[in-house]
Each structure stands twice: as structure tokens, then as C-alpha cells.
Coordinates of C-alpha atoms and ligand atoms in Angstrom, one line a residue:
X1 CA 17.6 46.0 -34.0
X2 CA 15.1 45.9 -31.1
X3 CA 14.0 43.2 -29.3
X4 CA 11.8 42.4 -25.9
X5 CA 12.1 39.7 -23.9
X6 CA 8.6 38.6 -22.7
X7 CA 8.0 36.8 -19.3
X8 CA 6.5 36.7 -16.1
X9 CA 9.7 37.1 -14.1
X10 CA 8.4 36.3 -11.0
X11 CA 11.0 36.6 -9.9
X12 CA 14.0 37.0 -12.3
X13 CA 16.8 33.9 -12.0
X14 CA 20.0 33.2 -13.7
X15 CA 18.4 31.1 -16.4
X16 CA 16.5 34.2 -17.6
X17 CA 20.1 36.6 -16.8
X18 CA 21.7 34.2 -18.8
X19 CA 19.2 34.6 -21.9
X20 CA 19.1 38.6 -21.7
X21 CA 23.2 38.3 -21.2
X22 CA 23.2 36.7 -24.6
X23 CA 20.5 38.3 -26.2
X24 CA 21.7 41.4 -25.6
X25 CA 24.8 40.9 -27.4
X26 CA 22.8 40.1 -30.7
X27 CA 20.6 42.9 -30.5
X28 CA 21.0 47.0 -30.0
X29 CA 18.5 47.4 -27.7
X30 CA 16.3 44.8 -25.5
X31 CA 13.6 45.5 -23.3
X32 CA 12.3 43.5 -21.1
X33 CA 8.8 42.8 -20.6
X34 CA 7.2 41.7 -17.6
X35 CA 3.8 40.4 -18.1
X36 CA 1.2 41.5 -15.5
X37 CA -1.5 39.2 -15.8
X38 CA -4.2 39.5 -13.5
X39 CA -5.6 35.5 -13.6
X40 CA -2.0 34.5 -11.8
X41 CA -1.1 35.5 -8.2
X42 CA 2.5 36.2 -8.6
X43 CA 5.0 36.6 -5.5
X44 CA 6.1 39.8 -6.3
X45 CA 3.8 43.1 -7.5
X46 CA 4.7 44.2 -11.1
X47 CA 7.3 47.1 -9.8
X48 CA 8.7 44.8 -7.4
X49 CA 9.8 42.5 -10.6
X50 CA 10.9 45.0 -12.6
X51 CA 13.3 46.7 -10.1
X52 CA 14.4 43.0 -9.2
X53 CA 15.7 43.0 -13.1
X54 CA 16.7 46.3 -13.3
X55 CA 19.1 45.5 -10.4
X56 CA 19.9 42.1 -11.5
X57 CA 20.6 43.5 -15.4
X58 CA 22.6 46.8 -14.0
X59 CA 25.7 45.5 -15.6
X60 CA 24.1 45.2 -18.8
X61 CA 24.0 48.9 -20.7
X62 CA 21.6 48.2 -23.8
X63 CA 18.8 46.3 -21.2
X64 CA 15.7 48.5 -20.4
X65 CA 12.8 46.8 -18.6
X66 CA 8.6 47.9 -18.7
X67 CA 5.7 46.2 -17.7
X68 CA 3.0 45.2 -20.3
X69 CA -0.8 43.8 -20.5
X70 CA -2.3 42.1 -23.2
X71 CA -0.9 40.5 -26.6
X72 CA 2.9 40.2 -26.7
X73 CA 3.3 41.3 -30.4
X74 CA 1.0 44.7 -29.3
X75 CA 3.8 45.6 -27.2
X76 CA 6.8 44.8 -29.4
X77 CA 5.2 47.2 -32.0
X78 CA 4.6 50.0 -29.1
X79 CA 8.1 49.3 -28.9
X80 CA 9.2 49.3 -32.2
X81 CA 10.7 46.1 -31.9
X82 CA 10.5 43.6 -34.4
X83 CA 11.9 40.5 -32.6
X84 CA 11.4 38.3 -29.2
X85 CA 13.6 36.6 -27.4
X86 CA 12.8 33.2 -25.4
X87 CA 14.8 30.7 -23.7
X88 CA 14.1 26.9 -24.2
X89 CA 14.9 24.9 -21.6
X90 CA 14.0 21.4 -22.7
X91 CA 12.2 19.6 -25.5
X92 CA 8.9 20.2 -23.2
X93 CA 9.1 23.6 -23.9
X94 CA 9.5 23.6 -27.4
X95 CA 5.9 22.2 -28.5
X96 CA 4.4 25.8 -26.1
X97 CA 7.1 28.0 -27.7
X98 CA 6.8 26.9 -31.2
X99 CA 2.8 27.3 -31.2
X100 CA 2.8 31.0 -29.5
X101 CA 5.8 31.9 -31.8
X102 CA 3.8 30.7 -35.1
X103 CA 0.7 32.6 -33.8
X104 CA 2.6 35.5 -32.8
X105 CA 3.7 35.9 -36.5
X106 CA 0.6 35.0 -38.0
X107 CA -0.9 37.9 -36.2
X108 CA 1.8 40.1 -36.8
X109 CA 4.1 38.9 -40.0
X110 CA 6.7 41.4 -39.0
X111 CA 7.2 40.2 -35.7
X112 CA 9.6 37.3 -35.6
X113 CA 11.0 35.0 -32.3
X114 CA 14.4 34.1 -31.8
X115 CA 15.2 31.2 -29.3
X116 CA 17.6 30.5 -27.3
X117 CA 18.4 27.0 -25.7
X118 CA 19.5 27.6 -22.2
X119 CA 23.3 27.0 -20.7
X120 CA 22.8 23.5 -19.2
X121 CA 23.5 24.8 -15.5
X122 CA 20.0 26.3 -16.0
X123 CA 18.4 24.0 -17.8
X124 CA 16.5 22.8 -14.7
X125 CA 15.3 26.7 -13.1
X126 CA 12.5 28.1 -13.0
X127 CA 10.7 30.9 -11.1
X128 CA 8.6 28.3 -9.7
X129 CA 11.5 26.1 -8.8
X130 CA 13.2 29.1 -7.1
X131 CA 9.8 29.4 -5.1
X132 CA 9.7 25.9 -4.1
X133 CA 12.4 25.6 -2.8
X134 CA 12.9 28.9 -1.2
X135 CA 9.5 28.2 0.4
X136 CA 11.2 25.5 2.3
X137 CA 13.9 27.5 3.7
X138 CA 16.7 26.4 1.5
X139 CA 19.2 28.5 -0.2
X140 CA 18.7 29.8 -3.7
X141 CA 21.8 32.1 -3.9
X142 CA 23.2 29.4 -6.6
X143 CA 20.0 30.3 -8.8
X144 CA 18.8 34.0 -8.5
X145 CA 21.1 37.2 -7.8
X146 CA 21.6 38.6 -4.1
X147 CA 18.4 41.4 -4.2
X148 CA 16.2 39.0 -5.5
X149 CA 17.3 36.2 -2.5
X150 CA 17.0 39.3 -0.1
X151 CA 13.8 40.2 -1.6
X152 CA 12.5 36.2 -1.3
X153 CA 13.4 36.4 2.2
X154 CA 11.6 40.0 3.1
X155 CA 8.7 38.5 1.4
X156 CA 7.9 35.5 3.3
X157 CA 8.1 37.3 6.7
X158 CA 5.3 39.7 5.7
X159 CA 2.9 37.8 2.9
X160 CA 2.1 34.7 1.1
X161 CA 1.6 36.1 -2.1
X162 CA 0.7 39.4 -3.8
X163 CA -2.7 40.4 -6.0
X164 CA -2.3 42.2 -9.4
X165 CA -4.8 44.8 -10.3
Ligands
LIG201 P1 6.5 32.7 -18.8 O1 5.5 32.7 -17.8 O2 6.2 33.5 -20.0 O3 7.1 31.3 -19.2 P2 9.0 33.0 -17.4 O4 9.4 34.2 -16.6 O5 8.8 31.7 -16.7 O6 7.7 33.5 -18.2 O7 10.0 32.8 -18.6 C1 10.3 33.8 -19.6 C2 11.2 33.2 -20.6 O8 12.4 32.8 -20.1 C3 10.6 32.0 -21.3 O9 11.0 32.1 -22.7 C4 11.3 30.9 -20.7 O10 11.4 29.7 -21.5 C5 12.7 31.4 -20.4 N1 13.3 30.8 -19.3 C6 12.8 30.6 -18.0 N2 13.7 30.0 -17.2 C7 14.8 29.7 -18.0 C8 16.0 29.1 -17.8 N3 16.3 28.5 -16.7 N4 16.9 29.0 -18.9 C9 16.6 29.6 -20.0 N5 15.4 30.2 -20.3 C10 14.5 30.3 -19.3

């Protein structure tokens, strides 16, 4: 079975490792897709993100990780995947996730989504948490993996922010 793992990753933390740790052991084959979407100004460039997973995931043998645009079930079936993977963190997410997962399948029946609730050490992260916080100097070393602190860090000497093509 293959499956992707859709998200903005921007950047990676351990609440999404801990999902793709987990999925992975469910599935043959999971790829990762990081969503470029051009109406958000992410910190990091789409092949910034993806070798900030690729480094975080190394351990992980059966991970892969592209970039996509457009509708999520397009690039499952480019992919020849017929499941995706996301994470629920709290009840608020669930109301989102259950409406894009129906509409996902109603556009493409053979596409289904698998969720999985976050360890609770997680529960709280977010990239945008990570950001925050990060963006006030403080240490995020308990949330993300060491290239993508390093990466934080590099980043806020040189830019406030990057824009996707
Ligand atoms: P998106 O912009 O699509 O929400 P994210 O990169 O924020 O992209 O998240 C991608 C997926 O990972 C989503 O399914 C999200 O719920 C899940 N996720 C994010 N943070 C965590 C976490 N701390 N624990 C578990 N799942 C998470």
C-alpha cells in the first residue's frame, strides 16, 4: 500500500515525525507531500522543506518526500497511492479534517484518509508554534530535529520570510 502524507511542513516538527514514524509502519511506501501554495508566505522555500524532512526522516527507509501544487487526491493518484495520512491533534481539528477528508473522497472514491491522533507530547505543536516562539529567541530543540533548529537559526539572520513562485 501507498500512502502520502500531505502538509505544509513549514518547517517539519516532531508532531509531524511522530505521524510519518507511525504511518510508515502501516503502509509500504509513504511519501511525503509538501504543499507549495503560492497565497501563504512560508519560512522556508519548497526545497528547503523538503531537505529539512528528508534529513529529519533519514532513519526511516520506506519515507520518500516531493513537492506538489494543486488538489491533494491529483497527487495521490500521480502517485499511485490510494490513502492519506493526517494527524489530529485536538477536537478543533477534527471538524477541518473530517470535511476535506469527505470531499477528498467524494472527488475521488478511491482515495481514502487515515488519521492519526497525535502522542500527547505533541499535541500542542505546530509549525507556527515552532515559529513563534523561535521568533522570540527561545529554544525549540524539544520540538523540531537539530537541522531544522540550525536551519531556524540561519534563517532569521538573513530573511524574514521567503516568496513561493
Ligand atoms: P497543513 O497546513 O496542511 O495543516 P501542516 O504541516 O500544519 O499542514 O500539517 C500537516 C499534517 O500534520 C496535518 O494533518 C496536521 O494535523 C498534522 N500535524 C501537524 N502538527 C502535528 C502534531 N503536533 N501532532 C500530530 N499531527 C500534527
Amino acid at each position: 500500500m501507498i500512502a502520502i502524507y500531505p502538509g505544509s511542513f513549514d518547517p517539519v516538527t516532531f508532531g509531524h515525525l511522530d505521524i510519518i514514524e507511525r504511518a510508515s509502519k502501516v503502509v509500504d511506501e509513504l511519501i511525503i507531500g509538501v504543499l507549495v501554495n503560492s497565497a501563504k508566505k512560508p519560512m522556508f522555500f519548497r526545497e528547503e522543506r523538503v531537505s529539512l524532512i528528508e534529513e529529519t526522516t533519514k532513519h526511516i527507509p520506506n519515507v520518500t518526500v516531493k513537492t506538489f501544487e494543486g488538489l491533494t487526491v491529483d497527487f495521490a493518484k500521480e502517485n499511485k497511492a490510494n490513502l492519506i495520512i493526517r494527524g489530529l491533534r485536538a477536537v478543533t481539528d477534527f471538524e477541518i479534517e473530517m470535511q476535506i477528508a469527505q470531499t477528498n473522497h467524494s472527488i475521488e472514491p478511491t482515495v481514502d484518509t487515515m488519521f492519526f491522533t497525535t502522542s500527547l507530547e505533541y499535541a500542542y505543536l505546530s509549525s507556527t508554534i515552532v515559529k513563534e516562539i523561535a521568533g522570540y529567541g527561545s529554544d525549540v530543540s524539544k520540538m523540531v530535529s537539530q537541522v531544522v533548529v540550525d536551519a531556524i537559526k540561519n534563517k532569521q539572520k538573513n530573511s524574514s520570510g521567503v516568496e513561493e513562485k
